[in-house]
Amino acid sequence: MMQIAILGFGVVGSGTAEVLTENKKRIEAHCGEEVSVKYILDLREFPEHPLGDRVVHDMEIILRDPEVVLVAEMMGGSHPAYEFTRRALEAGKHVVTSNKEVVASFGVELLELARANRVSYLFEASVGGGIPIIRPLQTDLASNEILSISGILNGTTNFILTKMKQEGAEFADALKVAQANGYAEANPAADVEGLDAARKIVILAALAFGVLIDPKTIPVEGITGITGEHTALADKLGGAVKLIGHTERIGDKVYAAVSPYFVPASNPISHVDDVFNGILVDANMLGRALFYGAGAGKLPTASAVVADIIDILSHRAEERKLPAWKSAKKEELADPADYACRRVYLFEGCPKCAAKAKVAFGTEECSFVCDGKFAVVTPVMRAKDAEAALAASGLDAVLMLPVLD
Ligand code: HSE
């Protein structure tokens, strides 16, 4: 029997116990032995839970117990999750996690520490909930250069945008439902202001390009400025507004950012709705591949945590090749002004103004979407060139969205 400990018995922690119980036989067949939860670390008691007698409140008990070979950290937040992860790795225990905040902020040193202690640090559940994306990037796509990764990386905001578009729901009401379903972060500001997606895109950028960028240094815009009018406008233009995390190389530098995009219906990401995530990877040999599935929620996310547990416990004799990331230096980061794409601008004005905008942006794609408002779609241009064109038009845009082609 192999003994593990669960840190944090919230949505994902309790889901992990459920997956381990529900699929016990299958997991045992993979690992060659039974996997048993010896401890659950939490501040609370769970007297009604079948594993309620495993609850402890002191991390030292877990660290000192040589029977515990693996720790599954699902506490959320940076502290004390980071310190507990360090201590567990130093104690020679494998660690798996769903905690994107810790991976995005401390991934470089924790991977290094795991290597030094000849244990694993795996984090499949940190991006895309239950969707396999971390392992495919490391293994199945290893023969490719990754050109770009773009995706819907936050289930809560996608759920909100979908409800606004399909049911005309109010932002606050849709958020409440997402919270009740266990999709949102403890502080949902991290979801709606884009920080959760920022943590995830820097993890994906690190897997693609080898450098881990501090998520606080990339351009991040959430969905708090998006209204029902904007989602209806996107519908009229033949697409949808989606919160997108995007990373690519610009020259020899790495660009990563999060913002609302207009996604035309021709892009499959446009049809990724509700709590689902969709991640488009563009690789130089494979071309484009779409990873799609439940991006948040108890059992989907827990299934990815348990996949990491199985991966480690079924290969214990082998030494794992963990990614060797470096912290990104300032000079390795692309200037956001150089990011090139098509853009949609929304203006208030008359046909004369529309004519001016068409000349300034060098486009014929211009349509009146409602009384007194027209939308212009630019050709592919760098952000700084688009800004110069806007200034030359002499117009004030009421909305600008990059286009995800
Ligand atoms: N709050 C996150 C989301 C949870 O909504 O995507 C999964 O990481």
mmCIF file of C-alpha atoms in Angstrom, residues 149-353:
data_model
loop_
_atom_site.group_PDB
_atom_site.id
_atom_site.type_symbol
_atom_site.label_atom_id
_atom_site.label_comp_id
_atom_site.label_asym_id
_atom_site.label_seq_id
_atom_site.Cartn_x
_atom_site.Cartn_y
_atom_site.Cartn_z
ATOM 1 C CA ILE A 149 -0.462 29.098 -27.622
ATOM 2 C CA SER A 150 -3.809 30.862 -27.313
ATOM 3 C CA GLY A 151 -6.679 29.843 -25.182
ATOM 4 C CA ILE A 152 -9.606 30.260 -22.917
ATOM 5 C CA LEU A 153 -7.876 29.456 -19.640
ATOM 6 C CA ASN A 154 -10.428 30.531 -17.063
ATOM 7 C CA GLY A 155 -13.682 28.633 -16.646
ATOM 8 C CA THR A 156 -15.388 31.218 -14.430
ATOM 9 C CA THR A 157 -15.092 34.096 -16.917
ATOM 10 C CA ASN A 158 -16.037 31.891 -19.859
ATOM 11 C CA PHE A 159 -19.126 30.805 -17.932
ATOM 12 C CA ILE A 160 -20.014 34.463 -17.250
ATOM 13 C CA LEU A 161 -19.460 35.579 -20.872
ATOM 14 C CA THR A 162 -21.524 32.649 -22.168
ATOM 15 C CA LYS A 163 -24.440 33.434 -19.849
ATOM 16 C CA MET A 164 -24.286 37.127 -20.850
ATOM 17 C CA LYS A 165 -24.336 36.238 -24.537
ATOM 18 C CA GLN A 166 -26.840 33.369 -24.548
ATOM 19 C CA GLU A 167 -29.236 34.406 -21.768
ATOM 20 C CA GLY A 168 -28.641 38.140 -21.454
ATOM 21 C CA ALA A 169 -27.586 37.451 -17.833
ATOM 22 C CA GLU A 170 -26.141 40.198 -15.646
ATOM 23 C CA PHE A 171 -22.432 39.881 -14.881
ATOM 24 C CA ALA A 172 -22.921 39.691 -11.082
ATOM 25 C CA ASP A 173 -25.658 37.020 -11.288
ATOM 26 C CA ALA A 174 -23.601 34.819 -13.610
ATOM 27 C CA LEU A 175 -20.605 35.152 -11.261
ATOM 28 C CA LYS A 176 -22.733 33.994 -8.318
ATOM 29 C CA VAL A 177 -23.698 30.809 -10.192
ATOM 30 C CA ALA A 178 -20.031 30.166 -11.114
ATOM 31 C CA GLN A 179 -19.105 30.530 -7.430
ATOM 32 C CA ALA A 180 -21.914 28.194 -6.340
ATOM 33 C CA ASN A 181 -20.636 25.600 -8.855
ATOM 34 C CA GLY A 182 -17.147 25.721 -7.308
ATOM 35 C CA TYR A 183 -15.480 27.230 -10.415
ATOM 36 C CA ALA A 184 -14.314 30.564 -8.990
ATOM 37 C CA GLU A 185 -11.225 31.323 -6.938
ATOM 38 C CA ALA A 186 -11.637 32.115 -3.204
ATOM 39 C CA ASN A 187 -11.332 35.738 -4.293
ATOM 40 C CA PRO A 188 -13.116 35.842 -7.685
ATOM 41 C CA ALA A 189 -11.305 39.085 -8.556
ATOM 42 C CA ALA A 190 -8.441 36.807 -9.689
ATOM 43 C CA ASP A 191 -10.828 35.295 -12.248
ATOM 44 C CA VAL A 192 -12.656 38.367 -13.537
ATOM 45 C CA GLU A 193 -9.588 40.629 -13.588
ATOM 46 C CA GLY A 194 -7.562 38.102 -15.580
ATOM 47 C CA LEU A 195 -4.870 37.203 -13.031
ATOM 48 C CA ASP A 196 -5.806 33.503 -12.919
ATOM 49 C CA ALA A 197 -5.502 33.302 -16.725
ATOM 50 C CA ALA A 198 -2.211 35.241 -16.514
ATOM 51 C CA ARG A 199 -0.755 32.624 -14.136
ATOM 52 C CA LYS A 200 -1.833 29.880 -16.529
ATOM 53 C CA ILE A 201 -0.467 31.505 -19.700
ATOM 54 C CA VAL A 202 2.949 32.046 -18.071
ATOM 55 C CA ILE A 203 3.039 28.339 -17.138
ATOM 56 C CA LEU A 204 2.238 27.417 -20.754
ATOM 57 C CA ALA A 205 4.815 29.927 -22.041
ATOM 58 C CA ALA A 206 7.429 28.347 -19.766
ATOM 59 C CA LEU A 207 6.640 24.900 -21.157
ATOM 60 C CA ALA A 208 6.802 26.237 -24.719
ATOM 61 C CA PHE A 209 9.792 28.573 -24.469
ATOM 62 C CA GLY A 210 11.693 27.545 -21.310
ATOM 63 C CA VAL A 211 11.397 30.847 -19.444
ATOM 64 C CA LEU A 212 8.980 31.508 -16.592
ATOM 65 C CA ILE A 213 7.657 35.062 -16.702
ATOM 66 C CA ASP A 214 6.443 36.815 -13.557
ATOM 67 C CA PRO A 215 2.654 36.999 -14.203
ATOM 68 C CA LYS A 216 2.588 40.454 -12.593
ATOM 69 C CA THR A 217 4.758 41.831 -15.414
ATOM 70 C CA ILE A 218 2.585 40.899 -18.414
ATOM 71 C CA PRO A 219 -0.295 42.990 -19.822
ATOM 72 C CA VAL A 220 -3.497 41.720 -18.178
ATOM 73 C CA GLU A 221 -7.046 42.896 -18.733
ATOM 74 C CA GLY A 222 -10.066 40.994 -17.408
ATOM 75 C CA ILE A 223 -13.726 41.066 -18.361
ATOM 76 C CA THR A 224 -15.038 43.692 -15.935
ATOM 77 C CA GLY A 225 -15.294 46.207 -18.810
ATOM 78 C CA ILE A 226 -17.274 43.842 -21.048
ATOM 79 C CA THR A 227 -21.009 44.547 -21.236
ATOM 80 C CA GLY A 228 -24.037 42.878 -22.781
ATOM 81 C CA GLU A 229 -23.757 45.411 -25.611
ATOM 82 C CA HIS A 230 -20.245 44.162 -26.418
ATOM 83 C CA THR A 231 -21.227 40.477 -26.440
ATOM 84 C CA ALA A 232 -24.217 41.330 -28.697
ATOM 85 C CA LEU A 233 -21.913 43.323 -30.999
ATOM 86 C CA ALA A 234 -19.536 40.340 -31.312
ATOM 87 C CA ASP A 235 -22.526 38.182 -32.199
ATOM 88 C CA LYS A 236 -23.495 40.621 -34.975
ATOM 89 C CA LEU A 237 -19.951 40.569 -36.318
ATOM 90 C CA GLY A 238 -20.066 36.759 -36.495
ATOM 91 C CA GLY A 239 -18.109 35.670 -33.443
ATOM 92 C CA ALA A 240 -17.850 35.951 -29.670
ATOM 93 C CA VAL A 241 -15.984 37.880 -26.979
ATOM 94 C CA LYS A 242 -13.635 35.517 -25.112
ATOM 95 C CA LEU A 243 -11.007 36.118 -22.430
ATOM 96 C CA ILE A 244 -7.822 34.844 -24.072
ATOM 97 C CA GLY A 245 -4.361 34.107 -22.741
ATOM 98 C CA HIS A 246 -1.873 34.311 -25.583
ATOM 99 C CA THR A 247 1.838 33.640 -25.892
ATOM 100 C CA GLU A 248 4.185 33.592 -28.887
ATOM 101 C CA ARG A 249 7.726 34.480 -29.821
ATOM 102 C CA ILE A 250 8.240 37.919 -31.366
ATOM 103 C CA GLY A 251 11.710 37.715 -32.874
ATOM 104 C CA ASP A 252 13.873 36.142 -30.160
ATOM 105 C CA LYS A 253 11.658 37.475 -27.345
ATOM 106 C CA VAL A 254 8.618 36.030 -25.627
ATOM 107 C CA TYR A 255 5.254 37.759 -25.583
ATOM 108 C CA ALA A 256 2.499 36.783 -23.146
ATOM 109 C CA ALA A 257 -0.691 38.639 -22.283
ATOM 110 C CA VAL A 258 -4.324 38.213 -21.260
ATOM 111 C CA SER A 259 -7.244 40.256 -22.566
ATOM 112 C CA PRO A 260 -10.735 39.978 -24.041
ATOM 113 C CA TYR A 261 -10.582 39.144 -27.775
ATOM 114 C CA PHE A 262 -13.072 39.040 -30.594
ATOM 115 C CA VAL A 263 -12.970 35.422 -31.773
ATOM 116 C CA PRO A 264 -14.583 34.874 -35.215
ATOM 117 C CA ALA A 265 -16.832 31.829 -35.645
ATOM 118 C CA SER A 266 -14.228 30.346 -38.018
ATOM 119 C CA ASN A 267 -11.952 29.754 -34.998
ATOM 120 C CA PRO A 268 -13.082 26.732 -32.929
ATOM 121 C CA ILE A 269 -12.270 28.671 -29.732
ATOM 122 C CA SER A 270 -15.289 30.840 -30.523
ATOM 123 C CA HIS A 271 -17.546 27.846 -29.785
ATOM 124 C CA VAL A 272 -15.957 26.940 -26.445
ATOM 125 C CA ASP A 273 -18.709 27.886 -24.003
ATOM 126 C CA ASP A 274 -19.713 27.656 -20.333
ATOM 127 C CA VAL A 275 -17.018 26.385 -17.943
ATOM 128 C CA PHE A 276 -15.093 24.721 -20.767
ATOM 129 C CA ASN A 277 -11.562 25.769 -21.683
ATOM 130 C CA GLY A 278 -10.054 25.518 -25.149
ATOM 131 C CA ILE A 279 -6.335 25.793 -25.759
ATOM 132 C CA LEU A 280 -4.982 26.133 -29.320
ATOM 133 C CA VAL A 281 -1.374 25.112 -29.708
ATOM 134 C CA ASP A 282 0.332 26.017 -32.974
ATOM 135 C CA ALA A 283 3.367 23.773 -33.464
ATOM 136 C CA ASN A 284 5.779 23.913 -36.395
ATOM 137 C CA MET A 285 5.404 20.276 -37.488
ATOM 138 C CA LEU A 286 1.940 19.343 -36.213
ATOM 139 C CA GLY A 287 0.188 22.597 -37.099
ATOM 140 C CA ARG A 288 -2.719 23.576 -34.915
ATOM 141 C CA ALA A 289 -4.137 21.306 -32.201
ATOM 142 C CA LEU A 290 -7.046 22.141 -29.935
ATOM 143 C CA PHE A 291 -7.201 20.894 -26.348
ATOM 144 C CA TYR A 292 -10.777 21.129 -25.090
ATOM 145 C CA GLY A 293 -12.625 20.103 -21.943
ATOM 146 C CA ALA A 294 -13.834 21.084 -18.485
ATOM 147 C CA GLY A 295 -11.545 23.895 -17.323
ATOM 148 C CA ALA A 296 -12.665 24.073 -13.699
ATOM 149 C CA GLY A 297 -14.815 22.178 -11.227
ATOM 150 C CA LYS A 298 -14.327 19.540 -8.564
ATOM 151 C CA LEU A 299 -14.032 16.177 -10.302
ATOM 152 C CA PRO A 300 -12.521 17.298 -13.645
ATOM 153 C CA THR A 301 -9.683 19.115 -11.854
ATOM 154 C CA ALA A 302 -9.281 16.300 -9.332
ATOM 155 C CA SER A 303 -8.994 13.777 -12.177
ATOM 156 C CA ALA A 304 -5.899 15.658 -13.425
ATOM 157 C CA VAL A 305 -4.421 15.680 -9.887
ATOM 158 C CA VAL A 306 -4.938 11.922 -9.648
ATOM 159 C CA ALA A 307 -3.391 11.447 -13.108
ATOM 160 C CA ASP A 308 -0.200 13.008 -11.718
ATOM 161 C CA ILE A 309 -0.394 10.790 -8.621
ATOM 162 C CA ILE A 310 -0.698 7.705 -10.843
ATOM 163 C CA ASP A 311 2.110 8.898 -13.111
ATOM 164 C CA ILE A 312 4.481 9.209 -10.153
ATOM 165 C CA LEU A 313 3.436 6.120 -8.211
ATOM 166 C CA SER A 314 3.540 3.886 -11.278
ATOM 167 C CA HIS A 315 7.055 5.057 -12.225
ATOM 168 C CA ARG A 316 8.661 5.368 -8.807
ATOM 169 C CA ALA A 317 11.780 3.468 -9.744
ATOM 170 C CA GLU A 318 12.555 5.829 -12.639
ATOM 171 C CA GLU A 319 14.092 9.245 -12.344
ATOM 172 C CA ARG A 320 11.850 11.785 -14.050
ATOM 173 C CA LYS A 321 13.042 14.474 -16.437
ATOM 174 C CA LEU A 322 11.458 17.623 -15.035
ATOM 175 C CA PRO A 323 11.349 20.819 -17.103
ATOM 176 C CA ALA A 324 14.414 23.020 -16.567
ATOM 177 C CA TRP A 325 12.919 26.500 -16.567
ATOM 178 C CA LYS A 326 14.766 29.765 -16.093
ATOM 179 C CA SER A 327 13.263 32.955 -14.716
ATOM 180 C CA ALA A 328 12.630 35.289 -17.658
ATOM 181 C CA LYS A 329 14.882 38.347 -17.701
ATOM 182 C CA LYS A 330 13.451 41.711 -18.685
ATOM 183 C CA GLU A 331 15.408 41.746 -21.938
ATOM 184 C CA GLU A 332 13.856 38.394 -22.926
ATOM 185 C CA LEU A 333 10.326 39.845 -22.911
ATOM 186 C CA ALA A 334 8.796 41.276 -26.092
ATOM 187 C CA ASP A 335 7.455 44.821 -26.129
ATOM 188 C CA PRO A 336 3.617 44.536 -26.206
ATOM 189 C CA ALA A 337 3.657 47.396 -28.760
ATOM 190 C CA ASP A 338 5.150 44.897 -31.250
ATOM 191 C CA TYR A 339 2.327 42.349 -30.933
ATOM 192 C CA ALA A 340 0.692 42.059 -34.355
ATOM 193 C CA CYS A 341 -2.865 40.883 -35.043
ATOM 194 C CA ARG A 342 -6.109 42.116 -36.565
ATOM 195 C CA ARG A 343 -8.184 44.341 -34.282
ATOM 196 C CA VAL A 344 -11.835 45.375 -34.027
ATOM 197 C CA TYR A 345 -12.503 49.012 -33.124
ATOM 198 C CA LEU A 346 -15.943 50.277 -32.181
ATOM 199 C CA PHE A 347 -16.662 53.976 -32.814
ATOM 200 C CA GLU A 348 -19.585 56.329 -32.352
ATOM 201 C CA GLY A 349 -20.125 58.523 -35.395
ATOM 202 C CA CYS A 350 -21.606 59.146 -38.825
ATOM 203 C CA PRO A 351 -20.711 57.686 -42.274
ATOM 204 C CA LYS A 352 -18.159 60.526 -42.711
ATOM 205 C CA CYS A 353 -16.290 59.337 -39.577
#
